[in-house]
């Protein structure tokens, strides 16, 4: 509670009070279907989004952490039962630094067979795991898509904070002195 705020948002990105975030995580597909979207927000502005989907042999799930810009992947962790090996920590590290928006358009992160061609938004697919890679790609897009109203509002607020930040009252003479 001191560092992380766990809460639920609705399809419009509005906070929903009275929900037990951790209970909702027990059935994330059902929670998403009910229009409830748990999220964890760090005091420094980063967020962690739970994700869920299907691979070739069954469910795949995990968490995606986004930097304060609500665009850059800070980290990802995924788990599965019975999928093609390759969702290990080394492969998950390849997601760090990828972005989920291309300008203002949500694109998520894609696993591409044959090697990533778009270094900003793609990761090399899991060798021998085309269906698992397709499932992870769909999981990331479909899960994070639920959070777009919240992410877009936070992105807008971050830009406004920079644009409308107080301007230092400093004379040109002081600027010249400081730069000499």
N, CA, C and O atoms as a DFTB+ gen file, in Angstrom:
720 C
 N C O
     1  1       0.813      -1.209       0.000
     2  2       0.000       0.000       0.000
     3  2       0.853       1.269       0.000
     4  3       0.433       2.314      -0.496
     5  1       2.047       1.160       0.560
     6  2       2.911       2.335       0.626
     7  2       3.469       2.703      -0.749
     8  3       3.695       3.881      -1.028
     9  1       3.694       1.710      -1.608
    10  2       4.334       1.963      -2.900
    11  2       3.436       1.690      -4.103
    12  3       3.645       2.254      -5.177
    13  1       2.438       0.827      -3.927
    14  2       1.590       0.402      -5.044
    15  2       0.125       0.617      -4.703
    16  3      -0.324       0.279      -3.608
    17  1      -0.610       1.176      -5.641
    18  2      -2.052       1.329      -5.509
    19  2      -2.702       0.311      -6.436
    20  3      -2.551       0.403      -7.654
    21  1      -3.417      -0.650      -5.886
    22  2      -4.121      -1.663      -6.681
    23  2      -5.580      -1.232      -6.771
    24  3      -6.241      -1.026      -5.753
    25  1      -6.071      -1.098      -7.995
    26  2      -7.461      -0.687      -8.165
    27  2      -8.024      -1.275      -9.455
    28  3      -7.316      -1.946     -10.206
    29  1      -9.300      -1.015      -9.701
    30  2     -10.005      -1.545     -10.868
    31  2     -10.560      -0.361     -11.648
    32  3     -11.042       0.611     -11.067
    33  1     -10.487      -0.457     -12.972
    34  2     -11.117       0.545     -13.834
    35  2     -12.169      -0.141     -14.689
    36  3     -12.137      -1.354     -14.893
    37  1     -13.112       0.672     -15.190
    38  2     -14.127       0.146     -16.097
    39  2     -13.676       0.355     -17.542
    40  3     -12.553       0.797     -17.788
    41  1     -14.547       0.038     -18.487
    42  2     -14.188       0.121     -19.904
    43  2     -13.867       1.543     -20.359
    44  3     -13.247       1.742     -21.405
    45  1     -14.290       2.529     -19.572
    46  2     -14.011       3.925     -19.900
    47  2     -12.789       4.462     -19.165
    48  3     -12.469       5.647     -19.257
    49  1     -12.105       3.573     -18.427
    50  2     -10.906       3.973     -17.708
    51  2     -11.175       4.650     -16.383
    52  3     -10.260       5.196     -15.768
    53  1     -12.441       4.622     -15.927
    54  2     -12.797       5.246     -14.646
    55  2     -12.601       4.246     -13.506
    56  3     -12.917       3.063     -13.632
    57  1     -12.090       4.736     -12.432
    58  2     -11.855       3.928     -11.240
    59  2     -13.178       3.391     -10.688
    60  3     -14.167       4.119     -10.606
    61  1     -13.183       2.104     -10.311
    62  2     -14.360       1.454      -9.738
    63  2     -14.036       1.128      -8.283
    64  3     -13.086       0.397      -8.003
    65  1     -14.813       1.663      -7.375
    66  2     -14.567       1.424      -5.951
    67  2     -15.232       0.125      -5.498
    68  3     -16.191      -0.353      -6.105
    69  1     -14.687      -0.434      -4.405
    70  2     -15.304      -1.591      -3.769
    71  2     -14.963      -2.940      -4.375
    72  3     -15.591      -3.939      -4.027
    73  1     -13.993      -2.998      -5.266
    74  2     -13.616      -4.267      -5.890
    75  2     -12.359      -4.832      -5.226
    76  3     -11.444      -4.084      -4.880
    77  1     -12.321      -6.134      -5.054
    78  2     -11.146      -6.818      -4.512
    79  2     -10.262      -7.221      -5.694
    80  3     -10.517      -8.225      -6.358
    81  1      -9.237      -6.437      -5.943
    82  2      -8.359      -6.640      -7.097
    83  2      -7.805      -8.061      -7.122
    84  3      -7.801      -8.714      -8.166
    85  1      -7.343      -8.530      -5.983
    86  2      -6.685      -9.835      -5.942
    87  2      -7.665     -10.969      -6.184
    88  3      -7.293     -11.980      -6.780
    89  1      -8.899     -10.832      -5.741
    90  2      -9.920     -11.847      -6.028
    91  2     -10.231     -11.869      -7.526
    92  3     -10.434     -12.934      -8.109
    93  1     -10.264     -10.686      -8.142
    94  2     -10.553     -10.613      -9.578
    95  2      -9.470     -11.271     -10.422
    96  3      -9.750     -11.776     -11.509
    97  1      -8.240     -11.268      -9.930
    98  2      -7.133     -11.881     -10.680
    99  2      -7.283     -13.396     -10.775
   100  3      -6.693     -14.016     -11.660
   101  1      -8.065     -14.004      -9.876
   102  2      -8.253     -15.460      -9.896
   103  2      -8.984     -15.946     -11.131
   104  3      -8.829     -17.101     -11.528
   105  1      -9.778     -15.084     -11.745
   106  2     -10.484     -15.431     -12.985
   107  2     -10.388     -14.236     -13.923
   108  3     -11.387     -13.574     -14.203
   109  1      -9.187     -13.966     -14.402
   110  2      -8.971     -12.776     -15.214
   111  2      -9.810     -12.773     -16.499
   112  3     -10.354     -11.726     -16.851
   113  1      -9.941     -13.911     -17.221
   114  2     -10.816     -13.861     -18.399
   115  2     -12.250     -13.463     -18.038
   116  3     -12.866     -12.664     -18.744
   117  1     -12.779     -14.011     -16.952
   118  2     -14.135     -13.656     -16.516
   119  2     -14.220     -12.213     -16.042
   120  3     -15.221     -11.532     -16.265
   121  1     -13.167     -11.757     -15.389
   122  2     -13.109     -10.376     -14.911
   123  2     -13.141      -9.414     -16.089
   124  3     -13.886      -8.433     -16.078
   125  1     -12.327      -9.697     -17.112
   126  2     -12.327      -8.862     -18.316
   127  2     -13.704      -8.888     -18.979
   128  3     -14.214      -7.850     -19.400
   129  1     -14.298     -10.069     -19.070
   130  2     -15.615     -10.211     -19.698
   131  2     -16.672      -9.393     -18.951
   132  3     -17.614      -8.881     -19.556
   133  1     -16.503      -9.278     -17.629
   134  2     -17.440      -8.504     -16.806
   135  2     -17.167      -7.002     -16.875
   136  3     -17.861      -6.215     -16.231
   137  1     -16.157      -6.601     -17.653
   138  2     -15.859      -5.183     -17.804
   139  2     -15.114      -4.573     -16.634
   140  3     -15.202      -3.370     -16.387
   141  1     -14.374      -5.415     -15.910
   142  2     -13.569      -4.956     -14.775
   143  2     -12.104      -5.207     -15.107
   144  3     -11.732      -6.305     -15.520
   145  1     -11.273      -4.177     -14.923
   146  2      -9.893      -4.264     -15.348
   147  2      -8.961      -3.861     -14.205
   148  3      -8.759      -2.673     -13.954
   149  1      -8.386      -4.868     -13.505
   150  2      -7.466      -4.583     -12.397
   151  2      -6.164      -3.973     -12.912
   152  3      -5.694      -4.294     -14.004
   153  1      -5.600      -3.093     -12.103
   154  2      -4.338      -2.458     -12.477
   155  2      -3.577      -2.120     -11.198
   156  3      -4.170      -1.898     -10.142
   157  1      -2.279      -2.088     -11.316
   158  2      -1.412      -1.722     -10.204
   159  2      -0.626      -0.497     -10.630
   160  3      -0.007      -0.485     -11.694
   161  1      -0.653       0.546      -9.785
   162  2       0.052       1.773     -10.130
   163  2       1.063       2.100      -9.035
   164  3       0.712       2.240      -7.863
   165  1       2.314       2.217      -9.441
   166  2       3.378       2.577      -8.507
   167  2       3.314       4.071      -8.209
   168  3       2.815       4.851      -9.019
   169  1       3.807       4.451      -7.080
   170  2       3.800       5.867      -6.680
   171  2       4.589       6.734      -7.660
   172  3       4.338       7.935      -7.761
   173  1       5.543       6.136      -8.383
   174  2       6.333       6.919      -9.342
   175  2       5.643       7.047     -10.702
   176  3       6.204       7.635     -11.626
   177  1       4.413       6.492     -10.832
   178  2       3.646       6.656     -12.064
   179  2       3.654       5.473     -13.004
   180  3       2.861       5.440     -13.945
   181  1       4.529       4.491     -12.781
   182  2       4.513       3.303     -13.632
   183  2       3.288       2.455     -13.304
   184  3       2.772       2.512     -12.188
   185  1       2.825       1.672     -14.267
   186  2       1.681       0.787     -14.048
   187  2       2.031      -0.638     -14.429
   188  3       2.931      -0.883     -15.233
   189  1       1.299      -1.580     -13.831
   190  2       1.418      -2.994     -14.163
   191  2       0.030      -3.483     -14.535
   192  3      -0.929      -3.337     -13.778
   193  1      -0.050      -4.070     -15.724
   194  2      -1.318      -4.523     -16.275
   195  2      -1.313      -6.050     -16.364
   196  3      -0.400      -6.622     -16.960
   197  1      -2.312      -6.721     -15.785
   198  2      -2.405      -8.165     -15.950
   199  2      -2.896      -8.491     -17.366
   200  3      -3.738      -7.783     -17.917
   201  1      -2.362      -9.563     -17.941
   202  2      -2.737      -9.988     -19.288
   203  2      -3.081     -11.473     -19.272
   204  3      -2.534     -12.239     -18.479
   205  1      -3.986     -11.867     -20.152
   206  2      -4.381     -13.270     -20.241
   207  2      -4.806     -13.589     -21.665
   208  3      -5.345     -12.737     -22.372
   209  1      -4.558     -14.822     -22.076
   210  2      -4.928     -15.246     -23.417
   211  2      -4.740     -16.736     -23.578
   212  3      -4.566     -17.462     -22.599
   213  1      -4.777     -17.188     -24.820
   214  2      -4.643     -18.610     -25.126
   215  2      -3.457     -18.846     -26.053
   216  3      -3.245     -18.112     -27.018
   217  1      -2.702     -19.869     -25.744
   218  2      -1.643     -20.327     -26.619
   219  2      -2.175     -21.513     -27.415
   220  3      -3.388     -21.668     -27.558
   221  1      -1.295     -22.337     -27.927
   222  2      -1.704     -23.521     -28.687
   223  2      -2.354     -24.565     -27.789
   224  3      -3.365     -25.159     -28.164
   225  1      -1.786     -24.795     -26.611
   226  2      -2.234     -25.884     -25.753
   227  2      -3.033     -25.441     -24.539
   228  3      -3.507     -26.283     -23.776
   229  1      -3.191     -24.157     -24.349
   230  2      -3.940     -23.698     -23.188
   231  2      -3.651     -22.258     -22.839
   232  3      -3.097     -21.507     -23.642
   233  1      -4.032     -21.877     -21.626
   234  2      -3.904     -20.474     -21.216
   235  2      -2.460     -20.000     -21.089
   236  3      -1.553     -20.759     -20.745
   237  1      -2.288     -18.721     -21.379
   238  2      -1.044     -17.996     -21.168
   239  2      -1.455     -16.743     -20.394
   240  3      -2.499     -16.156     -20.677
   241  1      -0.646     -16.336     -19.427
   242  2      -0.991     -15.183     -18.612
   243  2       0.271     -14.478     -18.159
   244  3       1.378     -14.995     -18.311
   245  1       0.093     -13.302     -17.605
   246  2       1.250     -12.576     -17.098
   247  2       0.928     -11.150     -16.729
   248  3      -0.226     -10.788     -16.500
   249  1       1.969     -10.351     -16.676
   250  2       1.867      -8.935     -16.312
   251  2       2.810      -8.136     -17.201
   252  3       3.923      -8.570     -17.498
   253  1       2.345      -6.956     -17.623
   254  2       3.167      -6.023     -18.397
   255  2       3.314      -4.749     -17.573
   256  3       2.322      -4.151     -17.157
   257  1       4.551      -4.344     -17.342
   258  2       4.831      -3.087     -16.639
   259  2       5.160      -2.024     -17.673
   260  3       5.960      -2.250     -18.581
   261  1       4.536      -0.863     -17.526
   262  2       4.785       0.262     -18.421
   263  2       5.434       1.406     -17.651
   264  3       5.108       1.667     -16.492
   265  1       6.349       2.074     -18.320
   266  2       6.985       3.259     -17.743
   267  2       5.947       4.374     -17.582
   268  3       4.805       4.231     -18.020
   269  1       6.342       5.475     -16.957
   270  2       5.445       6.601     -16.695
   271  2       4.851       7.191     -17.968
   272  3       3.809       7.844     -17.918
   273  1       5.502       6.967     -19.113
   274  2       4.975       7.505     -20.370
   275  2       3.779       6.704     -20.893
   276  3       3.182       7.078     -21.902
   277  1       3.427       5.613     -20.219
   278  2       2.306       4.733     -20.590
   279  2       2.477       4.180     -21.996
   280  3       1.497       3.865     -22.672
   281  1       3.714       4.065     -22.428
   282  2       4.014       3.603     -23.778
   283  2       5.143       2.581     -23.788
   284  3       5.084       1.611     -24.544
   285  1       6.148       2.773     -22.984
   286  2       7.357       1.949     -23.024
   287  2       7.269       0.791     -22.043
   288  3       6.962       0.985     -20.867
   289  1       7.541      -0.419     -22.533
   290  2       7.515      -1.606     -21.684
   291  2       8.730      -1.578     -20.753
   292  3       9.876      -1.548     -21.202
   293  1       8.449      -1.588     -19.449
   294  2       9.506      -1.608     -18.436
   295  2       9.884      -3.042     -18.099
   296  3      11.010      -3.313     -17.682
   297  1       8.947      -3.954     -18.280
   298  2       9.184      -5.356     -17.985
   299  2       7.941      -6.168     -18.294
   300  3       6.842      -5.631     -18.435
   301  1       8.138      -7.460     -18.396
   302  2       7.018      -8.360     -18.667
   303  2       7.357      -9.708     -18.054
   304  3       8.509     -10.141     -18.047
   305  1       6.339     -10.348     -17.548
   306  2       6.506     -11.705     -17.060
   307  2       5.307     -12.501     -17.558
   308  3       4.165     -12.048     -17.469
   309  1       5.579     -13.689     -18.080
   310  2       4.511     -14.541     -18.605
   311  2       4.688     -15.953     -18.075
   312  3       5.797     -16.382     -17.755
   313  1       3.585     -16.657     -17.989
   314  2       3.605     -18.048     -17.560
   315  2       2.577     -18.819     -18.381
   316  3       1.702     -18.239     -19.024
   317  1       2.707     -20.136     -18.339
   318  2       1.817     -20.990     -19.117
   319  2       1.905     -22.407     -18.598
   320  3       2.789     -22.746     -17.811
   321  1       0.984     -23.223     -19.047
   322  2       1.053     -24.662     -18.790
   323  2       1.052     -25.332     -20.148
   324  3       0.093     -25.194     -20.907
   325  1       2.099     -26.046     -20.460
   326  2       2.120     -26.873     -21.657
   327  2       2.382     -26.189     -22.972
   328  3       2.186     -26.806     -24.020
   329  1       2.816     -24.939     -22.970
   330  2       3.118     -24.274     -24.234
   331  2       4.545     -24.580     -24.660
   332  3       5.324     -25.156     -23.901
   333  1       4.876     -24.187     -25.885
   334  2       6.227     -24.328     -26.396
   335  2       7.186     -23.595     -25.470
   336  3       6.921     -22.448     -25.110
   337  1       8.294     -24.221     -25.071
   338  2       9.265     -23.497     -24.248
   339  2       9.733     -22.236     -24.971
   340  3       9.799     -22.208     -26.200
   341  1      10.052     -21.218     -24.221
   342  2      10.524     -19.990     -24.842
   343  2       9.950     -18.745     -24.211
   344  3      10.288     -17.631     -24.613
   345  1       9.081     -18.917     -23.222
   346  2       8.559     -17.747     -22.523
   347  2       9.362     -17.504     -21.249
   348  3       8.829     -17.025     -20.248
   349  1      10.652     -17.841     -21.298
   350  2      11.487     -17.704     -20.110
   351  2      11.994     -16.274     -19.953
   352  3      11.748     -15.418     -20.803
   353  1      12.697     -16.033     -18.867
   354  2      13.150     -14.685     -18.526
   355  2      13.996     -14.055     -19.627
   356  3      13.881     -12.858     -19.888
   357  1      14.854     -14.859     -20.278
   358  2      15.715     -14.301     -21.325
   359  2      14.867     -13.761     -22.470
   360  3      15.127     -12.666     -22.968
   361  1      13.858     -14.518     -22.893
   362  2      12.999     -14.056     -23.979
   363  2      12.141     -12.875     -23.536
   364  3      11.888     -11.956     -24.316
   365  1      11.695     -12.904     -22.278
   366  2      10.876     -11.810     -21.770
   367  2      11.676     -10.511     -21.710
   368  3      11.103      -9.432     -21.859
   369  1      12.977     -10.592     -21.496
   370  2      13.830      -9.402     -21.457
   371  2      13.823      -8.674     -22.799
   372  3      14.078      -7.471     -22.847
   373  1      13.533      -9.389     -23.892
   374  2      13.497      -8.769     -25.220
   375  2      12.361      -7.757     -25.374
   376  3      12.374      -6.947     -26.301
   377  1      11.378      -7.800     -24.472
   378  2      10.247      -6.875     -24.548
   379  2      10.575      -5.512     -23.953
   380  3       9.939      -4.515     -24.295
   381  1      11.562      -5.466     -23.066
   382  2      11.902      -4.226     -22.373
   383  2      12.330      -3.166     -23.389
   384  3      13.177      -3.410     -24.248
   385  1      11.724      -1.989     -23.267
   386  2      12.040      -0.887     -24.176
   387  2      11.145      -0.817     -25.403
   388  3      11.154       0.191     -26.110
   389  1      10.373      -1.864     -25.673
   390  2       9.438      -1.816     -26.801
   391  2       8.314      -0.851     -26.449
   392  3       8.047      -0.608     -25.272
   393  1       7.663      -0.307     -27.453
   394  2       6.572       0.632     -27.218
   395  2       5.262       0.068     -27.746
   396  3       5.237      -0.694     -28.712
   397  1       4.168       0.462     -27.088
   398  2       2.855      -0.077     -27.453
   399  2       2.049       0.886     -28.314
   400  3       0.996       0.523     -28.838
   401  1       2.542       2.113     -28.459
   402  2       1.886       3.087     -29.331
   403  2       2.836       3.467     -30.458
   404  3       4.048       3.563     -30.266
   405  1       2.264       3.681     -31.628
   406  2       2.994       4.244     -32.761
   407  2       2.372       5.615     -32.982
   408  3       1.339       5.736     -33.640
   409  1       3.002       6.644     -32.435
   410  2       2.358       7.962     -32.381
   411  2       1.199       7.878     -31.410
   412  3       1.390       7.565     -30.235
   413  1      -0.008       8.156     -31.895
   414  2      -1.202       8.061     -31.056
   415  2      -1.960       6.754     -31.255
   416  3      -2.982       6.526     -30.607
   417  1      -1.473       5.902     -32.141
   418  2      -2.179       4.656     -32.455
   419  2      -1.654       3.501     -31.595
   420  3      -0.448       3.263     -31.535
   421  1      -2.572       2.788     -30.930
   422  2      -2.202       1.617     -30.149
   423  2      -1.867       0.468     -31.099
   424  3      -2.684       0.095     -31.941
   425  1      -0.661      -0.089     -30.959
   426  2      -0.233      -1.203     -31.808
   427  2       0.199      -2.418     -30.990
   428  3       0.333      -3.512     -31.538
   429  1       0.416      -2.241     -29.695
   430  2       0.881      -3.294     -28.801
   431  2       2.298      -3.708     -29.180
   432  3       3.026      -2.950     -29.821
   433  1       2.681      -4.917     -28.778
   434  2       3.968      -5.500     -29.138
   435  2       3.663      -6.825     -29.825
   436  3       2.828      -7.598     -29.354
   437  1       4.333      -7.082     -30.926
   438  2       4.079      -8.269     -31.732
   439  2       5.288      -9.185     -31.712
   440  3       6.427      -8.722     -31.760
   441  1       5.039     -10.484     -31.641
   442  2       6.107     -11.466     -31.838
   443  2       6.092     -11.820     -33.314
   444  3       5.060     -12.240     -33.837
   445  1       7.228     -11.656     -33.998
   446  2       7.286     -11.878     -35.448
   447  2       8.202     -13.055     -35.758
   448  3       9.368     -13.088     -35.365
   449  1       7.638     -14.010     -36.471
   450  2       8.407     -15.163     -36.930
   451  2       9.398     -14.707     -37.997
   452  3       9.043     -13.946     -38.898
   453  1      10.628     -15.169     -37.892
   454  2      11.651     -14.804     -38.871
   455  2      12.417     -13.551     -38.479
   456  3      13.234     -13.054     -39.254
   457  1      12.163     -13.039     -37.291
   458  2      12.912     -11.881     -36.809
   459  2      12.123     -10.595     -36.840
   460  3      11.367     -10.332     -37.776
   461  1      12.307      -9.799     -35.809
   462  2      11.619      -8.517     -35.688
   463  2      12.125      -7.555     -36.760
   464  3      13.331      -7.365     -36.921
   465  1      11.195      -6.956     -37.484
   466  2      11.551      -5.980     -38.515
   467  2      11.305      -4.547     -38.031
   468  3      11.909      -3.604     -38.543
   469  1      10.425      -4.387     -37.051
   470  2      10.113      -3.079     -36.475
   471  2      10.635      -3.092     -35.047
   472  3       9.935      -3.544     -34.141
   473  1      11.853      -2.604     -34.830
   474  2      12.476      -2.729     -33.512
   475  2      11.719      -2.023     -32.392
   476  3      11.914      -2.355     -31.223
   477  1      10.868      -1.069     -32.714
   478  2      10.126      -0.359     -31.675
   479  2       8.970      -1.184     -31.122
   480  3       8.608      -1.044     -29.954
   481  1       8.386      -2.048     -31.961
   482  2       7.136      -2.718     -31.578
   483  2       7.155      -4.237     -31.739
   484  3       6.137      -4.885     -31.495
   485  1       8.277      -4.818     -32.141
   486  2       8.319      -6.262     -32.406
   487  2       9.452      -6.951     -31.657
   488  3      10.496      -6.365     -31.372
   489  1       9.196      -8.228     -31.351
   490  2      10.160      -9.106     -30.703
   491  2      10.267     -10.353     -31.573
   492  3       9.277     -10.785     -32.164
   493  1      11.474     -10.940     -31.656
   494  2      11.638     -12.195     -32.391
   495  2      10.727     -13.253     -31.781
   496  3      10.670     -13.412     -30.562
   497  1      10.019     -13.970     -32.639
   498  2       9.100     -15.010     -32.179
   499  2       9.876     -16.172     -31.566
   500  3      11.070     -16.345     -31.809
   501  1       9.173     -16.950     -30.774
   502  2       9.739     -18.129     -30.127
   503  2      10.020     -19.179     -31.187
   504  3       9.128     -19.536     -31.956
   505  1      11.249     -19.677     -31.239
   506  2      11.619     -20.686     -32.230
   507  2      10.734     -21.916     -32.084
   508  3      10.595     -22.464     -30.990
   509  1      10.141     -22.344     -33.186
   510  2       9.306     -23.540     -33.185
   511  2       7.978     -23.354     -32.490
   512  3       7.261     -24.328     -32.263
   513  1       7.634     -22.130     -32.149
   514  2       6.409     -21.895     -31.396
   515  2       5.501     -20.881     -32.048
   516  3       5.097     -19.906     -31.414
   517  1       5.174     -21.102     -33.322
   518  2       4.362     -20.132     -34.055
   519  2       3.023     -19.886     -33.374
   520  3       2.632     -18.733     -33.191
   521  1       2.325     -20.926     -33.002
   522  2       1.004     -20.759     -32.376
   523  2       1.114     -20.116     -31.002
   524  3       0.269     -19.303     -30.627
   525  1       2.152     -20.476     -30.248
   526  2       2.363     -19.840     -28.946
   527  2       2.674     -18.363     -29.145
   528  3       2.139     -17.520     -28.426
   529  1       3.529     -18.038     -30.105
   530  2       3.857     -16.633     -30.385
   531  2       2.618     -15.861     -30.813
   532  3       2.404     -14.730     -30.377
   533  1       1.802     -16.470     -31.666
   534  2       0.556     -15.821     -32.091
   535  2      -0.361     -15.592     -30.893
   536  3      -1.005     -14.548     -30.785
   537  1      -0.414     -16.576     -29.994
   538  2      -1.241     -16.448     -28.796
   539  2      -0.752     -15.338     -27.882
   540  3      -1.559     -14.589     -27.333
   541  1       0.569     -15.222     -27.711
   542  2       1.129     -14.161     -26.871
   543  2       0.853     -12.799     -27.498
   544  3       0.492     -11.854     -26.796
   545  1       1.018     -12.692     -28.810
   546  2       0.728     -11.434     -29.505
   547  2      -0.723     -11.028     -29.288
   548  3      -1.005      -9.876     -28.959
   549  1      -1.643     -11.969     -29.471
   550  2      -3.064     -11.684     -29.275
   551  2      -3.359     -11.347     -27.809
   552  3      -4.142     -10.442     -27.521
   553  1      -2.728     -12.077     -26.891
   554  2      -2.933     -11.824     -25.464
   555  2      -2.545     -10.389     -25.116
   556  3      -3.300      -9.687     -24.443
   557  1      -1.377      -9.953     -25.570
   558  2      -0.907      -8.616     -25.257
   559  2      -1.848      -7.553     -25.827
   560  3      -2.243      -6.620     -25.129
   561  1      -2.194      -7.707     -27.086
   562  2      -3.066      -6.710     -27.729
   563  2      -4.442      -6.682     -27.072
   564  3      -4.924      -5.624     -26.667
   565  1      -5.066      -7.846     -26.970
   566  2      -6.442      -7.913     -26.468
   567  2      -6.551      -7.500     -25.009
   568  3      -7.521      -6.848     -24.624
   569  1      -5.580      -7.865     -24.198
   570  2      -5.637      -7.498     -22.779
   571  2      -5.373      -6.013     -22.581
   572  3      -6.129      -5.340     -21.881
   573  1      -4.316      -5.495     -23.185
   574  2      -3.975      -4.085     -22.974
   575  2      -4.983      -3.143     -23.623
   576  3      -5.139      -2.000     -23.193
   577  1      -5.661      -3.623     -24.649
   578  2      -6.671      -2.802     -25.321
   579  2      -7.758      -2.346     -24.336
   580  3      -8.303      -1.251     -24.474
   581  1      -8.068      -3.187     -23.347
   582  2      -9.077      -2.832     -22.340
   583  2      -8.679      -1.594     -21.539
   584  3      -9.539      -0.882     -21.021
   585  1      -7.397      -1.343     -21.441
   586  2      -6.882      -0.257     -20.611
   587  2      -6.641       1.033     -21.396
   588  3      -6.171       2.019     -20.828
   589  1      -6.955       1.039     -22.687
   590  2      -6.644       2.207     -23.520
   591  2      -7.221       3.521     -22.991
   592  3      -6.496       4.516     -22.970
   593  1      -8.484       3.580     -22.562
   594  2      -8.970       4.875     -22.054
   595  2      -8.124       5.395     -20.885
   596  3      -7.838       6.590     -20.819
   597  1      -7.726       4.524     -19.979
   598  2      -6.889       4.930     -18.851
   599  2      -5.495       5.338     -19.329
   600  3      -4.988       6.388     -18.935
   601  1      -4.878       4.517     -20.174
   602  2      -3.532       4.808     -20.658
   603  2      -3.493       6.119     -21.439
   604  3      -2.578       6.925     -21.271
   605  1      -4.490       6.321     -22.288
   606  2      -4.522       7.549     -23.084
   607  2      -4.716       8.779     -22.199
   608  3      -4.107       9.819     -22.449
   609  1      -5.553       8.673     -21.172
   610  2      -5.746       9.790     -20.247
   611  2      -4.453      10.092     -19.497
   612  3      -4.104      11.257     -19.309
   613  1      -3.745       9.055     -19.068
   614  2      -2.481       9.256     -18.356
   615  2      -1.415       9.823     -19.292
   616  3      -0.615      10.660     -18.873
   617  1      -1.391       9.384     -20.543
   618  2      -0.437       9.938     -21.513
   619  2      -0.709      11.426     -21.737
   620  3       0.220      12.233     -21.774
   621  1      -1.974      11.779     -21.883
   622  2      -2.353      13.177     -22.092
   623  2      -1.965      14.022     -20.881
   624  3      -1.431      15.120     -21.035
   625  1      -2.232      13.515     -19.681
   626  2      -1.888      14.246     -18.449
   627  2      -0.381      14.452     -18.342
   628  3       0.071      15.509     -17.903
   629  1       0.401      13.444     -18.743
   630  2       1.859      13.556     -18.682
   631  2       2.355      14.626     -19.641
   632  3       3.252      15.396     -19.298
   633  1       1.787      14.685     -20.832
   634  2       2.179      15.707     -21.815
   635  2       1.797      17.090     -21.305
   636  3       2.584      18.033     -21.400
   637  1       0.583      17.208     -20.761
   638  2       0.137      18.506     -20.245
   639  2       1.013      18.974     -19.089
   640  3       1.271      20.169     -18.944
   641  1       1.466      18.039     -18.276
   642  2       2.321      18.396     -17.146
   643  2       3.629      19.010     -17.646
   644  3       4.143      19.960     -17.054
   645  1       4.164      18.463     -18.739
   646  2       5.404      18.994     -19.305
   647  2       5.137      20.324     -20.008
   648  3       5.880      21.288     -19.821
   649  1       4.081      20.373     -20.812
   650  2       3.781      21.576     -21.589
   651  2       3.425      22.749     -20.684
   652  3       3.851      23.879     -20.923
   653  1       2.650      22.476     -19.654
   654  2       2.188      23.556     -18.787
   655  2       2.998      23.676     -17.493
   656  3       2.537      24.272     -16.518
   657  1       4.194      23.113     -17.491
   658  2       5.063      23.209     -16.319
   659  2       5.417      24.675     -16.079
   660  3       5.528      25.455     -17.025
   661  1       5.590      25.038     -14.831
   662  2       5.950      26.441     -14.556
   663  2       7.258      26.811     -15.253
   664  3       8.210      26.030     -15.280
   665  1       7.280      27.985     -15.799
   666  2       8.475      28.494     -16.480
   667  2       9.306      29.234     -15.443
   668  3       8.786      30.038     -14.669
   669  1      10.603      28.950     -15.437
   670  2      11.490      29.648     -14.503
   671  2      11.612      31.097     -14.914
   672  3      11.803      31.413     -16.088
   673  1      11.503      31.958     -13.950
   674  2      11.631      33.394     -14.206
   675  2      13.113      33.748     -14.113
   676  3      13.646      33.994     -13.031
   677  1      13.753      33.767     -15.260
   678  2      15.186      34.012     -15.303
   679  2      15.469      34.966     -16.448
   680  3      14.935      34.796     -17.544
   681  1      16.283      35.943     -16.213
   682  2      16.575      36.925     -17.254
   683  2      17.558      36.355     -18.266
   684  3      18.233      35.358     -18.009
   685  1      17.624      37.002     -19.409
   686  2      18.594      36.609     -20.422
   687  2      20.011      36.781     -19.915
   688  3      20.892      35.992     -20.258
   689  1      20.246      37.813     -19.097
   690  2      21.578      38.029     -18.541
   691  2      22.000      36.853     -17.672
   692  3      23.149      36.414     -17.719
   693  1      21.041      36.336     -16.861
   694  2      21.353      35.173     -16.020
   695  2      21.638      33.951     -16.879
   696  3      22.533      33.167     -16.563
   697  1      20.890      33.780     -17.960
   698  2      21.134      32.660     -18.863
   699  2      22.523      32.732     -19.461
   700  3      23.220      31.721     -19.537
   701  1      22.937      33.933     -19.892
   702  2      24.251      34.113     -20.485
   703  2      25.324      33.800     -19.454
   704  3      26.279      33.079     -19.745
   705  1      25.170      34.348     -18.233
   706  2      26.154      34.080     -17.174
   707  2      26.267      32.591     -16.867
   708  3      27.369      32.077     -16.677
   709  1      25.131      31.898     -16.818
   710  2      25.129      30.476     -16.491
   711  2      25.753      29.626     -17.592
   712  3      26.269      28.541     -17.324
   713  1      25.708      30.104     -18.803
   714  2      26.233      29.334     -19.941
   715  2      27.677      29.651     -20.253
   716  3      28.266      29.017     -21.128
   717  1      28.271      30.623     -19.556
   718  2      29.662      30.979     -19.848
   719  2      30.618      30.106     -19.109
   720  3      31.831      30.269     -19.240
